[in-house]
Amino acid sequence: MTSQKLLKLIKEDNQYLFQNYGDRLPVCFIKGDGDYLFDQDNKKYIDLFSGIAVCSLGYSNPRLSKILHDQTDKIIHSSNWFLNAEQIKAAKLISELSFPGKTLFVNSGTEANEAAIKLARRYGESLESKPYQIISFKGSFHGRTFGSLSATGQEKIRKGFGPILSGFKYLPLNKIDAFKKEIGKKNRSCAVITELIQGEGGINLADKEFIIQVFDICKKNNILFIVDEVQTGIGRTGKLFAYQHYNITPDIITLAKGLGGGIPVGAVHARDEIAKFLNKGVHGTTFGGNHLSSAAVIAVLTELKKDKILNNIEKISCYIFSQLNKLKEEVDFIVDVRGIGLHIGIELNHPGIDIVKKALQRGLVINCTVDKVIRIMPPLTISLNTVKEGLNILRSIFLEEQSFQ
Ligand code: PLP
């Protein structure tokens, strides 16, 4: 069968899937190698997207692949009824690399936030005034299950599901007066949940000064400070966790995406005194932290512990920002270039989907969020040469667009 026929069949059979992702981009990747993806025609693509910041070690990483193969040959799953050496090792690594505490493994970012929300509510329940409100910020994205959806500070994502969970308050990001005003009243909040760089919301950075003040106010008022590191964690911003740029240590972090290098896994990590509120029988998951996903976490974190990858992120990030800032001078429709590390947004003054499609035709994978923000989130291991090639393609598309305007 020719690849064209194969693609046609795949497209037709797409009808068997829910249509919640709308029309998917017309490419079916069949393999990946390092910085590159290959489609049904064996056409090669430079990947500046890493499957929404997931494939942190690129594709077919030999060390990740070997650990996964070996683990699959031994045991994939046994359940949380039993001790699990890989899960314990993965949790220990998270504690060593972030802050001392305990980890609960789940299967996705939304589940990690769901568990963090339940944990925060149990913590609130333990306090005399029984606060249960959770503050989040406008523009945030925390997931699609009811709890994490209710925490999400974007009305368009919450709407249409009937009553969502009550007890959430959405405050503007980087506006300390609004935060002070909310807490100044009789405090009803048990937790604040925030991304430090809003990813799905368009690469919006939380100001350092704002976060430090919010953190201090939380400390003084027994309010938990939860950082959603689902997109920003595991090296994406050039440090292992984004909170490390802010000189604070949160009470809870939530992780997923890059944590398993492509194997679905999420985690909630909390200080010991907080983790105890999800005690026996209060929360659980069948698959969470099984032998295979834990092995993936061990492989990813072991790689990231080596300075080599973090240094690479810094080098590549500097290069990308220097090139994009130059491009911004040449191209009128670029409104802003922002981000940290390899979590980068190019805001346009018009929708970006056509640029994404053109890039795909020319062998470059990028993404667009909130309609106008092109996202650049390559594998953390990407080489400078690949990035140069990728940015050349992007540059030519932008200049062409500019000449049409
Ligand atoms: N939190 C943040 C910051 C995210 O970016 C996402 C997904 O994009 C989620 C939570 C939800 O994660 P998942 O899609 O793995 O459920």
XYZ file of C-alpha atoms and ligand atoms in Angstrom:
421
model
C 0.000 0.000 0.000
C 1.353 3.457 -0.838
C 1.834 5.887 2.006
C -0.766 8.215 0.440
C -3.337 5.424 0.568
C -2.308 4.612 4.117
C -2.724 8.232 5.181
C -6.148 8.362 3.484
C -7.222 5.261 5.393
C -5.946 6.666 8.663
C -7.831 9.912 8.049
C -11.042 8.050 7.197
C -10.757 5.804 10.224
C -10.337 8.871 12.414
C -14.163 8.807 12.567
C -13.849 6.017 15.132
C -12.341 8.489 17.587
C -14.147 11.183 19.587
C -13.797 14.406 17.652
C -12.739 16.468 20.673
C -9.423 17.397 19.004
C -11.189 18.641 15.862
C -9.264 18.274 12.609
C -5.853 16.927 13.424
C -2.821 18.051 11.441
C -2.521 15.765 8.395
C 0.611 13.892 9.387
C 1.026 10.504 11.044
C 4.370 10.136 12.779
C 5.671 6.625 12.689
C 9.037 7.016 14.355
C 11.383 9.425 16.036
C 15.139 9.617 16.334
C 16.927 12.131 18.564
C 15.728 15.604 17.522
C 13.724 14.324 14.562
C 10.344 12.836 13.755
C 9.457 10.825 10.629
C 6.028 10.573 9.008
C 4.259 7.907 6.957
C 6.401 8.836 3.930
C 9.573 8.757 5.967
C 9.698 12.539 5.593
C 11.917 14.027 8.288
C 10.782 16.796 10.648
C 12.705 18.920 13.107
C 10.838 18.807 16.372
C 10.523 22.060 18.321
C 7.443 20.859 20.177
C 8.355 17.541 21.864
C 4.736 16.361 21.991
C 3.638 19.316 24.220
C 6.829 19.397 26.299
C 6.755 15.660 26.952
C 9.608 14.009 25.042
C 12.220 15.673 27.235
C 15.031 13.342 26.127
C 14.090 13.439 22.455
C 13.131 10.306 20.539
C 14.512 6.781 20.902
C 16.903 7.959 23.582
C 19.118 4.873 23.989
C 19.269 5.035 27.793
C 15.530 5.577 28.225
C 14.747 2.871 25.644
C 17.048 0.351 27.311
C 15.590 0.934 30.779
C 12.050 0.621 29.393
C 12.851 -2.550 27.450
C 14.556 -4.139 30.442
C 11.676 -3.192 32.725
C 9.077 -4.490 30.276
C 10.913 -7.803 30.162
C 10.847 -7.986 33.974
C 7.510 -6.586 35.137
C 5.205 -3.775 33.986
C 2.577 -3.660 36.689
C 1.777 -5.221 40.027
C -0.462 -2.560 41.734
C -0.137 -0.360 44.768
C -1.047 -3.232 47.079
C 2.621 -4.208 46.993
C 5.984 -2.643 47.569
C 7.512 -1.367 44.352
C 11.265 -0.800 44.223
C 11.158 1.364 41.067
C 8.439 3.592 42.509
C 10.390 4.108 45.725
C 13.570 4.912 43.808
C 11.703 7.399 41.608
C 10.160 9.104 44.660
C 13.542 9.300 46.367
C 15.010 10.967 43.280
C 12.215 13.564 43.213
C 12.844 14.350 46.893
C 16.575 14.683 46.306
C 16.138 16.932 43.294
C 13.354 19.165 44.649
C 12.774 19.298 48.409
C 12.454 16.622 51.101
C 8.976 15.165 51.168
C 6.751 12.415 49.877
C 5.513 11.635 46.379
C 2.281 10.173 45.112
C 2.435 8.916 41.541
C -0.547 9.277 39.220
C -1.007 9.072 35.449
C -1.259 12.629 34.124
C -0.991 16.305 34.952
C -4.685 16.694 35.555
C -4.635 13.809 38.035
C -1.625 15.288 39.799
C -3.526 18.552 40.273
C -6.678 16.698 41.270
C -4.728 14.947 44.022
C -3.093 18.242 45.091
C -6.545 19.853 45.336
C -7.836 16.979 47.475
C -4.734 17.186 49.622
C -5.225 20.945 50.090
C -8.873 20.452 51.037
C -7.931 17.761 53.594
C -5.308 20.111 54.989
C -7.916 22.908 55.258
C -10.259 20.507 57.024
C -7.591 19.996 59.687
C -7.461 23.719 60.546
C -9.756 25.271 63.101
C -11.484 27.677 60.702
C -11.837 24.912 58.054
C -10.851 27.068 55.038
C -11.526 25.341 51.740
C -11.182 28.018 49.059
C -8.380 27.532 46.551
C -6.991 30.579 44.781
C -5.715 30.275 41.232
C -4.821 32.856 38.616
C -6.564 34.083 35.507
C -5.091 32.595 32.347
C -3.944 29.440 34.128
C -4.495 25.882 32.974
C -4.525 23.042 35.482
C -6.325 20.229 33.662
C -9.638 18.839 32.513
C -11.056 16.764 35.379
C -13.633 18.555 37.504
C -11.263 19.641 40.268
C -8.415 20.723 38.016
C -10.912 22.274 35.587
C -12.414 24.250 38.444
C -8.939 25.515 39.324
C -8.307 26.576 35.717
C -8.499 30.348 35.389
C -9.958 30.418 31.855
C -13.695 30.719 31.532
C -13.779 29.309 27.987
C -12.347 26.016 29.294
C -14.687 25.782 32.302
C -17.868 26.671 30.466
C -20.566 24.215 29.364
C -20.291 21.561 32.053
C -22.977 22.738 34.430
C -21.918 23.679 37.925
C -18.222 23.208 38.435
C -16.671 22.611 41.829
C -17.303 25.509 44.166
C -14.665 27.107 46.378
C -12.309 28.437 43.700
C -11.304 32.055 43.313
C -9.579 33.410 40.208
C -7.329 36.393 40.776
C -5.312 38.381 38.220
C -1.709 37.234 37.863
C 0.982 39.709 38.936
C -1.485 42.037 40.712
C -0.441 41.913 44.334
C -3.103 44.359 45.531
C -5.901 42.068 44.382
C -4.248 39.190 46.215
C -3.766 41.198 49.394
C -7.373 42.348 49.243
C -8.627 38.768 48.959
C -6.571 37.524 51.895
C -7.155 40.719 53.903
C -10.790 39.794 54.322
C -11.463 36.956 56.704
C -9.217 34.292 55.169
C -11.175 31.433 53.616
C -8.358 29.929 51.591
C -6.487 26.713 52.245
C -4.239 26.940 49.170
C -2.964 28.884 46.209
C -2.220 26.935 43.036
C -0.168 28.570 40.317
C 1.916 27.938 37.259
C 5.023 30.121 37.266
C 4.913 30.355 33.498
C 1.420 29.850 32.160
C 1.949 27.420 29.301
C -1.450 26.776 27.718
C -2.403 30.357 28.612
C 0.251 31.745 26.219
C 3.667 31.671 27.991
C 2.813 34.315 30.583
C 5.476 34.734 33.252
C 4.670 35.270 36.908
C 6.804 38.156 38.221
C 9.396 37.189 40.769
C 8.418 39.978 43.175
C 4.741 39.032 42.933
C 5.385 35.355 43.642
C 7.664 36.086 46.586
C 5.029 38.346 48.132
C 2.225 35.838 47.536
C 4.394 33.112 49.025
C 5.099 35.213 52.143
C 1.430 36.020 52.617
C 0.585 32.316 52.262
C 3.162 31.379 54.886
C 1.782 33.953 57.338
C -1.792 32.763 56.841
C -1.325 28.976 56.820
C -2.210 28.835 53.135
C -0.526 26.107 51.116
C 1.501 27.228 48.138
C 1.144 24.756 45.275
C 3.198 25.133 42.121
C 1.834 23.390 39.044
C 5.077 22.272 37.393
C 3.325 19.978 34.938
C 4.642 21.946 31.965
C 7.509 23.905 33.544
C 9.106 21.112 35.578
C 11.753 18.532 34.682
C 14.224 21.001 33.242
C 11.957 22.809 30.809
C 12.934 26.276 32.098
C 16.650 25.521 32.464
C 16.376 24.548 36.122
C 14.960 21.228 37.231
C 11.849 22.996 38.555
C 10.632 26.497 37.706
C 10.164 27.430 41.375
C 13.972 27.294 41.680
C 14.122 30.557 39.696
C 12.024 32.244 42.392
C 13.975 31.485 45.601
C 11.009 29.802 47.242
C 10.234 26.245 48.252
C 6.573 25.404 47.696
C 4.549 23.111 49.949
C 3.435 21.027 46.999
C 4.512 20.628 43.373
C 2.681 18.737 40.678
C 4.518 17.084 37.803
C 3.748 15.184 34.580
C 4.598 15.754 30.880
C 8.424 15.538 30.766
C 8.578 13.355 33.871
C 8.302 10.070 31.964
C 9.898 11.175 28.680
C 6.723 10.018 26.854
C 5.484 7.310 29.214
C 2.294 8.610 30.900
C 3.059 9.465 34.516
C 2.296 12.316 36.877
C 3.218 13.039 40.462
C 2.325 15.158 43.456
C 5.231 15.908 45.725
C 4.547 17.482 49.127
C 6.386 18.335 52.295
C 6.071 15.521 54.861
C 3.787 17.515 57.193
C 1.385 18.093 54.304
C 1.568 14.694 52.590
C 0.239 13.076 55.761
C -3.237 14.477 55.048
C -3.715 11.993 52.199
C -3.561 9.082 54.611
C -4.688 5.492 54.292
C -7.713 4.990 52.066
C -8.168 8.659 51.199
C -6.873 8.628 47.633
C -5.438 6.135 45.162
C -5.007 4.966 41.579
C -4.665 1.559 39.967
C -1.903 2.379 37.517
C -0.147 5.273 39.252
C 3.597 4.696 39.559
C 3.611 1.174 38.190
C 6.961 -0.479 37.527
C 7.192 0.708 33.919
C 6.270 4.355 34.461
C 8.507 4.532 37.538
C 11.396 3.121 35.517
C 10.788 5.920 32.993
C 10.920 8.518 35.779
C 14.196 7.056 37.053
C 15.668 7.150 33.537
C 14.608 10.750 32.880
C 15.697 12.108 36.248
C 19.003 10.259 36.136
C 19.740 11.910 32.787
C 18.639 15.327 34.014
C 20.821 15.064 37.109
C 23.802 15.276 34.806
C 24.722 18.929 34.235
C 25.089 18.235 30.523
C 21.390 18.590 29.728
C 20.814 21.669 31.889
C 23.853 23.329 30.305
C 22.515 22.432 26.882
C 19.172 24.062 27.712
C 20.927 27.281 28.682
C 23.035 27.349 25.519
C 20.134 26.555 23.188
C 17.812 28.942 24.977
C 20.259 31.868 24.602
C 20.604 31.122 20.914
C 16.850 30.875 20.303
C 16.114 34.115 22.169
C 18.866 36.000 20.308
C 17.502 34.827 16.953
C 13.856 35.437 17.798
C 14.557 38.906 19.133
C 16.336 39.731 15.856
C 13.375 38.347 13.937
C 11.031 40.507 15.985
C 12.896 43.582 14.690
C 12.303 42.446 11.102
C 8.719 41.238 11.355
C 5.910 43.669 12.181
C 3.373 41.063 13.223
C 5.503 39.722 16.081
C 4.181 41.423 19.200
C 6.414 39.786 21.790
C 8.981 37.062 22.376
C 8.990 35.656 25.915
C 9.702 32.660 28.104
C 12.485 31.015 30.050
C 14.768 28.135 29.071
C 13.114 26.049 26.377
C 9.608 27.240 27.198
C 9.255 29.994 24.635
C 6.356 31.922 23.122
C 6.188 34.211 20.082
C 3.064 36.333 20.312
C 1.653 37.442 16.966
C -0.932 40.071 16.190
C -2.973 37.492 14.260
C -3.794 33.766 14.538
C -0.770 31.482 14.221
C -2.274 28.256 12.902
C -1.324 28.944 9.259
C 2.298 29.368 10.310
C 2.129 26.036 12.166
C 0.725 24.357 9.029
C 3.315 25.918 6.721
C 6.077 24.862 9.091
C 4.789 21.306 9.060
C 4.826 21.250 5.255
C 8.456 22.335 5.382
C 9.471 19.747 7.942
C 9.250 21.725 11.175
C 6.995 20.896 14.120
C 5.867 23.865 16.236
C 2.626 24.692 18.000
C 0.260 27.566 18.623
C -1.718 28.239 21.811
C -4.436 30.770 22.703
C -4.762 31.388 18.968
C -1.843 33.827 18.618
C 1.125 32.474 20.551
C 3.553 30.210 18.684
C 5.172 27.866 21.187
C 8.728 26.591 20.912
C 9.370 23.707 23.328
C 11.985 21.389 21.819
C 13.381 18.265 23.456
C 15.827 19.344 26.170
C 18.563 17.401 24.421
C 18.215 19.135 21.056
C 21.459 20.095 19.323
C 22.420 23.607 18.267
C 22.636 22.566 14.631
C 19.094 21.213 14.633
C 17.818 24.379 16.270
C 19.625 26.505 13.677
C 18.000 24.511 10.881
C 14.589 24.783 12.529
C 14.837 28.519 13.113
C 15.931 29.070 9.513
C 12.714 27.440 8.344
C 10.692 29.489 10.804
C 12.446 32.677 9.752
C 11.730 32.108 6.062
C 8.034 31.509 6.802
C 7.795 34.668 8.913
C 9.548 36.773 6.248
C 7.245 35.399 3.553
C 4.198 36.225 5.660
C 5.594 39.695 6.200
C 5.991 40.238 2.455
C 2.309 39.289 1.874
C 1.084 41.885 4.352
N -1.168 21.670 34.278
C -0.514 22.321 33.311
C 0.308 23.515 33.670
C -0.566 21.881 31.992
O 0.081 22.551 31.040
C -1.361 20.747 31.698
C -1.495 20.273 30.306
O -1.207 20.943 29.365
C -2.031 20.097 32.735
C -1.898 20.585 34.011
C -2.849 18.867 32.456
O -1.986 17.811 32.181
P -2.492 16.502 31.401
O -2.864 16.934 30.036
O -1.328 15.573 31.469
O -3.651 15.978 32.161
